[in-house]
CSV table of C-alpha atoms and ligand atoms in Angstrom, one decimal:
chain,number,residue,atom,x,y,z
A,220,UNK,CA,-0.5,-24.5,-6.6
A,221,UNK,CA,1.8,-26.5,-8.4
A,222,UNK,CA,5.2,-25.8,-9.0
A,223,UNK,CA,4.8,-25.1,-12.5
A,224,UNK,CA,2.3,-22.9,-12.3
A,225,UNK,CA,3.0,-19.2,-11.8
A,226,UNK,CA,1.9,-17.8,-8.6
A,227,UNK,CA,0.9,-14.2,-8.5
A,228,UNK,CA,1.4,-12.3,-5.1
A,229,UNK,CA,-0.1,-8.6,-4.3
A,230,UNK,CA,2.9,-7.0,-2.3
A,231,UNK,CA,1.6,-3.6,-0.3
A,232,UNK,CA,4.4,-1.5,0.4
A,233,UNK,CA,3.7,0.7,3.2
A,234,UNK,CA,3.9,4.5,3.1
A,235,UNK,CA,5.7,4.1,6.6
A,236,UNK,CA,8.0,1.9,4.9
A,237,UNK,CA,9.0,3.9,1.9
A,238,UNK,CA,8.6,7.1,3.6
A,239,UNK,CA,9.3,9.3,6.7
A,240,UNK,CA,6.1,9.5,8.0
A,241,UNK,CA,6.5,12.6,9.8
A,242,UNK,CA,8.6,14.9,7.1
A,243,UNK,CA,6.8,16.6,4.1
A,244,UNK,CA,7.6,14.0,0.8
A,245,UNK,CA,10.8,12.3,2.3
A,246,UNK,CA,11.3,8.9,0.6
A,247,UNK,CA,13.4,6.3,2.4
A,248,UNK,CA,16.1,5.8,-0.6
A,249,UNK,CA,18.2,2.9,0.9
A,250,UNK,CA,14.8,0.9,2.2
A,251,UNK,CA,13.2,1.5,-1.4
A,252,UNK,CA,16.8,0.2,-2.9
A,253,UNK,CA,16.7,-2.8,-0.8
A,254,UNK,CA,13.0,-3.5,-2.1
A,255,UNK,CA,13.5,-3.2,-5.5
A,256,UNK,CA,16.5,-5.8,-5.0
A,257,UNK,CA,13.7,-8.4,-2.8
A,258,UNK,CA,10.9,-7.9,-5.7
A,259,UNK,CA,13.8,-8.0,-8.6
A,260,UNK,CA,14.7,-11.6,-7.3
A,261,UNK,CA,11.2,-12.8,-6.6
A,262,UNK,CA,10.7,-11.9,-10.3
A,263,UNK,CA,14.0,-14.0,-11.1
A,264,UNK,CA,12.0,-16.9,-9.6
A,265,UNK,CA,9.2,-16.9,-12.3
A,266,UNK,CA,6.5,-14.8,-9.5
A,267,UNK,CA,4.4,-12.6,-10.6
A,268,UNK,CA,4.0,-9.9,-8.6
A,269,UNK,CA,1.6,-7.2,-8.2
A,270,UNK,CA,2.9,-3.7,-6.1
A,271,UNK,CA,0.5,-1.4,-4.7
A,272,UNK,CA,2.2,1.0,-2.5
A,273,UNK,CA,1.2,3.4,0.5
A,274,UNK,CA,1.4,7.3,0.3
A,275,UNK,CA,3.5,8.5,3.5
A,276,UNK,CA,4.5,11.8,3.7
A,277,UNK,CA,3.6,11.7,0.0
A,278,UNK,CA,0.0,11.9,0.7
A,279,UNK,CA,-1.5,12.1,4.2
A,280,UNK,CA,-0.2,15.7,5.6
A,281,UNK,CA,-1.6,17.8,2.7
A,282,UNK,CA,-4.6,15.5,2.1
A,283,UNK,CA,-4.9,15.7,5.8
A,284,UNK,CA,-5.0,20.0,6.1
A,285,UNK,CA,-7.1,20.5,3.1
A,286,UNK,CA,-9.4,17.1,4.2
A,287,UNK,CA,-9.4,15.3,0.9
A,288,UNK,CA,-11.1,12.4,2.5
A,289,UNK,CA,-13.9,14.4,3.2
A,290,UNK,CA,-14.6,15.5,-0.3
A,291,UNK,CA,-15.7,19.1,-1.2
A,292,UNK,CA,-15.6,21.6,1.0
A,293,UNK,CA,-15.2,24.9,-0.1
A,294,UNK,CA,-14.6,26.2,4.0
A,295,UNK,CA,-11.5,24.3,4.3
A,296,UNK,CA,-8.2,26.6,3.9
A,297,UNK,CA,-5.4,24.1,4.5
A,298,UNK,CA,-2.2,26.1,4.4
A,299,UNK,CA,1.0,24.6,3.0
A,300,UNK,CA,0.9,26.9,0.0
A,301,UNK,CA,-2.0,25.7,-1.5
A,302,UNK,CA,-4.9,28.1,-2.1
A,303,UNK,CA,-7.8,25.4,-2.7
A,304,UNK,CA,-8.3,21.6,-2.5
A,305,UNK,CA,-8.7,21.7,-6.1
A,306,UNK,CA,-5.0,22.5,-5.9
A,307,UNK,CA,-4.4,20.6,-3.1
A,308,UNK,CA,-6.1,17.4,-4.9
A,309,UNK,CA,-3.4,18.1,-8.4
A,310,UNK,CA,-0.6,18.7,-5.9
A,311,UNK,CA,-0.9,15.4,-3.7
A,312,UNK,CA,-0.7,13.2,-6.9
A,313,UNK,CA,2.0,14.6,-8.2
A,314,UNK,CA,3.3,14.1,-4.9
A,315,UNK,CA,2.3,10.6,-5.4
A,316,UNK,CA,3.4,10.6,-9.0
A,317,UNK,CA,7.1,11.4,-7.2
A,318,UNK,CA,6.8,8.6,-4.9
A,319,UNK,CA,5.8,6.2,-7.6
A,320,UNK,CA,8.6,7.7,-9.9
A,321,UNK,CA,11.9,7.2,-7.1
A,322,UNK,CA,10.4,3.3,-6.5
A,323,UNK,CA,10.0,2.7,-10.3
A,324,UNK,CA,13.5,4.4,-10.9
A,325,UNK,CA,15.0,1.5,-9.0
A,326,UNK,CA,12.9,-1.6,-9.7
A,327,UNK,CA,14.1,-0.4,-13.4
A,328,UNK,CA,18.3,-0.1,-12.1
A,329,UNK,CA,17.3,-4.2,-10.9
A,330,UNK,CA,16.1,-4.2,-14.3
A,331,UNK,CA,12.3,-4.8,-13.3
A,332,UNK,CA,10.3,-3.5,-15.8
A,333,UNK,CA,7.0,-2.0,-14.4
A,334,UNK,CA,3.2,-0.6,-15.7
A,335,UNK,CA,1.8,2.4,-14.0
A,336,UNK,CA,-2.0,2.4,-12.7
A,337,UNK,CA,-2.6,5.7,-11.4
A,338,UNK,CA,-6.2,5.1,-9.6
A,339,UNK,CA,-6.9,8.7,-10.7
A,340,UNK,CA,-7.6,7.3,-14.0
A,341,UNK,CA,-9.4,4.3,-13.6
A,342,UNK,CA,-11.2,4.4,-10.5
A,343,UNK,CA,-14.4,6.5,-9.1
A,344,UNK,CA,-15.4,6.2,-5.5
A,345,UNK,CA,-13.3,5.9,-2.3
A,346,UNK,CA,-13.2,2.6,-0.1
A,347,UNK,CA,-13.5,-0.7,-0.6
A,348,UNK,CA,-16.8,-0.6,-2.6
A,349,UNK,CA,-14.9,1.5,-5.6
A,350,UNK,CA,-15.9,1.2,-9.1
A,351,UNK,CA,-12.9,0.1,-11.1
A,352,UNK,CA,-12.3,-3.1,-13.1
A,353,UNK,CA,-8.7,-4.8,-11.7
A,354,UNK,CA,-8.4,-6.7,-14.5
A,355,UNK,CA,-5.3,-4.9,-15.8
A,356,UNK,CA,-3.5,-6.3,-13.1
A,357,UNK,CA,-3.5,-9.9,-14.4
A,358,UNK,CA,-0.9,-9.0,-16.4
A,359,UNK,CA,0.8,-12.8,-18.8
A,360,UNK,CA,4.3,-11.2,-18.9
A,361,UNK,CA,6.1,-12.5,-15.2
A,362,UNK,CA,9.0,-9.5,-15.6
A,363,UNK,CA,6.3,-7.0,-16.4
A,364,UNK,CA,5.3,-5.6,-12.6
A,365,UNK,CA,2.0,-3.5,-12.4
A,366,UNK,CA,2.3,-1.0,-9.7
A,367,UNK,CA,-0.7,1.0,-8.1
A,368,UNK,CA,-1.1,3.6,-5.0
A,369,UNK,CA,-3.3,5.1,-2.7
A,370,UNK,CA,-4.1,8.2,-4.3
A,371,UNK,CA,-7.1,10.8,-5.0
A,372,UNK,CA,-9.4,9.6,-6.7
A,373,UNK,CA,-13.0,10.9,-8.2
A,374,UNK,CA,-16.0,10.2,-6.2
A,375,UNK,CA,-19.6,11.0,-7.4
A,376,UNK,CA,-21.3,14.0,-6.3
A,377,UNK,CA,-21.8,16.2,-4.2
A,378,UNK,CA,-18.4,14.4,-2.6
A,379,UNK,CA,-16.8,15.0,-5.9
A,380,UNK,CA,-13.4,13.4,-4.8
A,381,UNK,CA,-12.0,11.3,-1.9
A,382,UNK,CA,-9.0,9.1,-1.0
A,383,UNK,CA,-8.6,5.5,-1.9
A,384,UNK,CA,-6.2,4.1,0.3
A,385,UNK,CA,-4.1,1.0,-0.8
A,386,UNK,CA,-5.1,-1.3,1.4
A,387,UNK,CA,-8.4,-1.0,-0.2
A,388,UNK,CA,-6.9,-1.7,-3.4
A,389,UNK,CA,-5.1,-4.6,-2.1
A,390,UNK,CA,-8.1,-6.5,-1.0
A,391,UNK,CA,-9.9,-5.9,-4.0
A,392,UNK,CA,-6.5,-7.1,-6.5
A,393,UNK,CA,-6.0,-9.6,-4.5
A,394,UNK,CA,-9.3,-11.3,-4.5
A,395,UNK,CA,-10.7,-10.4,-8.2
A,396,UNK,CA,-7.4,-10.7,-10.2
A,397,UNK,CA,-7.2,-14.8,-10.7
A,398,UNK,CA,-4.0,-16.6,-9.4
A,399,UNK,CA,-3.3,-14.5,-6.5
A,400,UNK,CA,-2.3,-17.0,-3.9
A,401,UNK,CA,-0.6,-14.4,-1.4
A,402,UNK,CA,-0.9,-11.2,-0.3
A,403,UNK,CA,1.9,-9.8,1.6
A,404,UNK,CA,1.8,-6.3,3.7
A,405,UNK,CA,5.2,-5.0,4.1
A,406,UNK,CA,5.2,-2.4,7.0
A,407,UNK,CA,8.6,-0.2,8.1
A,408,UNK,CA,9.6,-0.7,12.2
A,409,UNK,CA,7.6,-3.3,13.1
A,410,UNK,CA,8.0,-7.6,12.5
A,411,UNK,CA,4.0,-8.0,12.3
A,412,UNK,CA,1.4,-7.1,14.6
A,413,UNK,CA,2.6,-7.1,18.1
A,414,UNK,CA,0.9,-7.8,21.3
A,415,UNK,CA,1.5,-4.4,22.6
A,416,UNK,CA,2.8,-0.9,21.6
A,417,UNK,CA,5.8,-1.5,19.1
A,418,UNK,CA,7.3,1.2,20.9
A,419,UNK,CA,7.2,-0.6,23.8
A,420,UNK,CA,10.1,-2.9,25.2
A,421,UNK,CA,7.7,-5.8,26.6
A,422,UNK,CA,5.7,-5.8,23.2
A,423,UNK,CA,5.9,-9.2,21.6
A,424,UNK,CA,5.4,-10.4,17.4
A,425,UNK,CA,2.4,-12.5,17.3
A,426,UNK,CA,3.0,-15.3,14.9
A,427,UNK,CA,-1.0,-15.3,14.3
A,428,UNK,CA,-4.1,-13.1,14.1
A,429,UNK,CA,-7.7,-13.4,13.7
A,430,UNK,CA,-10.3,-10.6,13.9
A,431,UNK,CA,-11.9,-10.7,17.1
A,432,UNK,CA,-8.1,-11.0,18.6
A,433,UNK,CA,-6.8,-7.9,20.7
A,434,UNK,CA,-5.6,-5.5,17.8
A,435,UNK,CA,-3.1,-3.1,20.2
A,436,UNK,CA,-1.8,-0.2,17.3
A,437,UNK,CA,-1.7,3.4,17.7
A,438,UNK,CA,-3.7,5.4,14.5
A,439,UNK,CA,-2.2,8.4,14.1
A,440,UNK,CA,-5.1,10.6,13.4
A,441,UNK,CA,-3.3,13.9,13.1
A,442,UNK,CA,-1.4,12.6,10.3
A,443,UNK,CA,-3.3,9.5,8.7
A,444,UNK,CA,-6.0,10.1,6.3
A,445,UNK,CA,-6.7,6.3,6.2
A,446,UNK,CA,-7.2,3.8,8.8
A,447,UNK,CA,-3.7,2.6,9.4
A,448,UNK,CA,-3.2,-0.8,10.7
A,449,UNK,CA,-6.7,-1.3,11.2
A,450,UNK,CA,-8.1,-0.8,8.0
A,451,UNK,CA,-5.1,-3.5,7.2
A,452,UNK,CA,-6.1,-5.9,9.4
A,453,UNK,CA,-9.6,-5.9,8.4
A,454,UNK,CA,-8.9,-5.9,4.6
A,455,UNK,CA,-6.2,-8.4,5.5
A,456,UNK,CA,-8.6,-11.0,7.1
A,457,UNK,CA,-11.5,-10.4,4.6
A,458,UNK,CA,-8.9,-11.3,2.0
A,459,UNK,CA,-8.1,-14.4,4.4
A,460,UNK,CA,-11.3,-15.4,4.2
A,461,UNK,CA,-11.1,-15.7,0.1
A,462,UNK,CA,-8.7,-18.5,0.7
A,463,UNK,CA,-5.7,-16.2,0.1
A,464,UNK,CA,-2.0,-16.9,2.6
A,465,UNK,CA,-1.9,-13.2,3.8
A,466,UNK,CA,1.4,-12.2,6.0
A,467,UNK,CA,2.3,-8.9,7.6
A,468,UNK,CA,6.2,-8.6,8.0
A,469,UNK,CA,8.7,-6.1,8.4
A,470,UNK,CA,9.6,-4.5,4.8
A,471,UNK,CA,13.2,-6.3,4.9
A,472,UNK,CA,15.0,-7.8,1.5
A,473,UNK,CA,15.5,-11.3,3.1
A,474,UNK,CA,11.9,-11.1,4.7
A,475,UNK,CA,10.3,-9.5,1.2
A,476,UNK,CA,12.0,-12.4,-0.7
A,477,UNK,CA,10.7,-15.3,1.8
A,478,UNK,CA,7.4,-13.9,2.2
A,479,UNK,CA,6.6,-13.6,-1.3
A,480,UNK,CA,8.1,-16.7,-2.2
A,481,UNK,CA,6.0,-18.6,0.2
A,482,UNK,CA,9.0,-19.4,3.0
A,483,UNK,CA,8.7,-19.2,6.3
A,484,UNK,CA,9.5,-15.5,7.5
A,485,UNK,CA,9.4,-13.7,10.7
A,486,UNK,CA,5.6,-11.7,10.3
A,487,UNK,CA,2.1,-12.3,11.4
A,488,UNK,CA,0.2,-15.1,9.5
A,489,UNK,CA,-3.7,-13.3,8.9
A,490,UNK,CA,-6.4,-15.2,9.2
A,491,UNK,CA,-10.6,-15.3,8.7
B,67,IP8,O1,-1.3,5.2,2.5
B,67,IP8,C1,-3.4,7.0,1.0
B,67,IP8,O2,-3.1,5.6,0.7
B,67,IP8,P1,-2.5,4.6,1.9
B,67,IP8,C2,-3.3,7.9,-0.2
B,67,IP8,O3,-2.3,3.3,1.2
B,67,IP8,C3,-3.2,9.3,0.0
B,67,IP8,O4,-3.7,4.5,2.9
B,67,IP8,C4,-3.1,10.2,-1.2
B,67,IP8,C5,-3.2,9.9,1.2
């Protein structure tokens, strides 16, 4: 693409990034301050960038007890003060409405102007396969950020509802909304994908990964109501496969900025 031309990049901000994973809607205020500073000057450089952002605490543990993926189910009693998923499913987005808000707060104190696309209210189904035209993302206006999340959305009966994760989203921005040239998957504690555990010591950063490559991650299935790194490899490479540069780094200012300007940056380069 040539220098002239703006180049539009999909940036998914991980719900481990933004959040504390493990603790009931506890956003990460000084990693979502540093963010907002990395997208604020890729905007400064003429980019156009497109966030969809991961749930966290801010979705998985009550979509998790009261099994929103799974759709209806009138059995389920999840706890957490909540008396049914109907409102279970109203209280995880505005959980998610929260999360959105404290990440919109700050792109706004960088003076990043953003547009708000709830899936709730434009998309039907769960997974990849979701009915929902992306076209609202190919926004003209290079300061005007449109941000989307994983969230609960609508799904046709007798499911009635389900939850579209972000990396869904992601693949399907990234490949239908014209110009996207990158796609870049910013995760919290880890540089990329590693050859091992990130946990563990002897665990290196592989510079590269193709599907059919060993995929080492732990899911947490207790907690995740998505697939975790899987579902973001596989969405990664099928994206890969449309021609599009797709990187997983560390959620880092410097590494954000490089990343999404196209520099070389410590992360795992995704291929088909
Ligand atoms: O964290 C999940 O989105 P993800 C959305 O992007 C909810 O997979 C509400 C759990």
């Amino acid at each position: 693409m040539g220098k002239d031309v703006a180049e539009r990049v999909v940036i998914k901000l991980g719900g481990g990034l933004l959040t504390d994973k493990s603790s009931l809607c506890t956003a990460k205020y000084e990693v979502i301050a540093e963010i907002a500073i990395a997208i604020a000057e890729l905007v400064r450089r003429g980019i156009f960038v497109i966030i969809v952002h991961g749930a966290g605490s801010f979705g998985h543990l009550k979509a998790k007890s009261w099994q929103l993926h799974l759709g209806r189910n009138d059995e389920i009693s999840g706890g957490m003060e909540l008396k049914s998923q109907d409102e279970a499913i109203s209280s995880v987005r505005r959980d998610m409405d929260e999360l959105n808000e404290i990440l919109v707060a700050e792109l706004s104190r960088n003076g990043v102007a953003s547009t708000i696309h709830p899936p709730r209210e434009w998309v039907v189904g769960s997974g990849v396969g979701f009915k929902g035209d992306v076209s609202r993302f190919a926004t003209s206006r290079c300061g005007q950020v449109p941000i989307t999340f994983g969230d609960v959305v609508t799904c046709d009966p007798p499911v009635d509802f389900g939850i579209l994760s972000g990396d869904d989203l992601v693949y399907r921005i990234g490949t239908e909304v014209p110009g996207v040239s990158r796609i870049i998957f910013a995760m919290g504690d880890v540089d990329g994908i590693m050859s091992g555990l990130p946990e563990d010591d002897t665990s290196l950063l592989l510079n590269s990964w193709r599907p059919g490559e060993a995929l080492i991650g732990e899911h947490h299935s207790n907690i995740d109501v998505t697939g975790g790194i899987f579902l973001k490899s596989e969405r990664a490479s099928q994206a890969a496969a449309n021609g599009i540069e797709v990187m997983m780094i560390k959620g880092l200012r410097e590494r954000i900025i490089a990343a999404g300007s196209g520099e070389d940056c410590v992360g795992t380069k995704i291929f088909a």
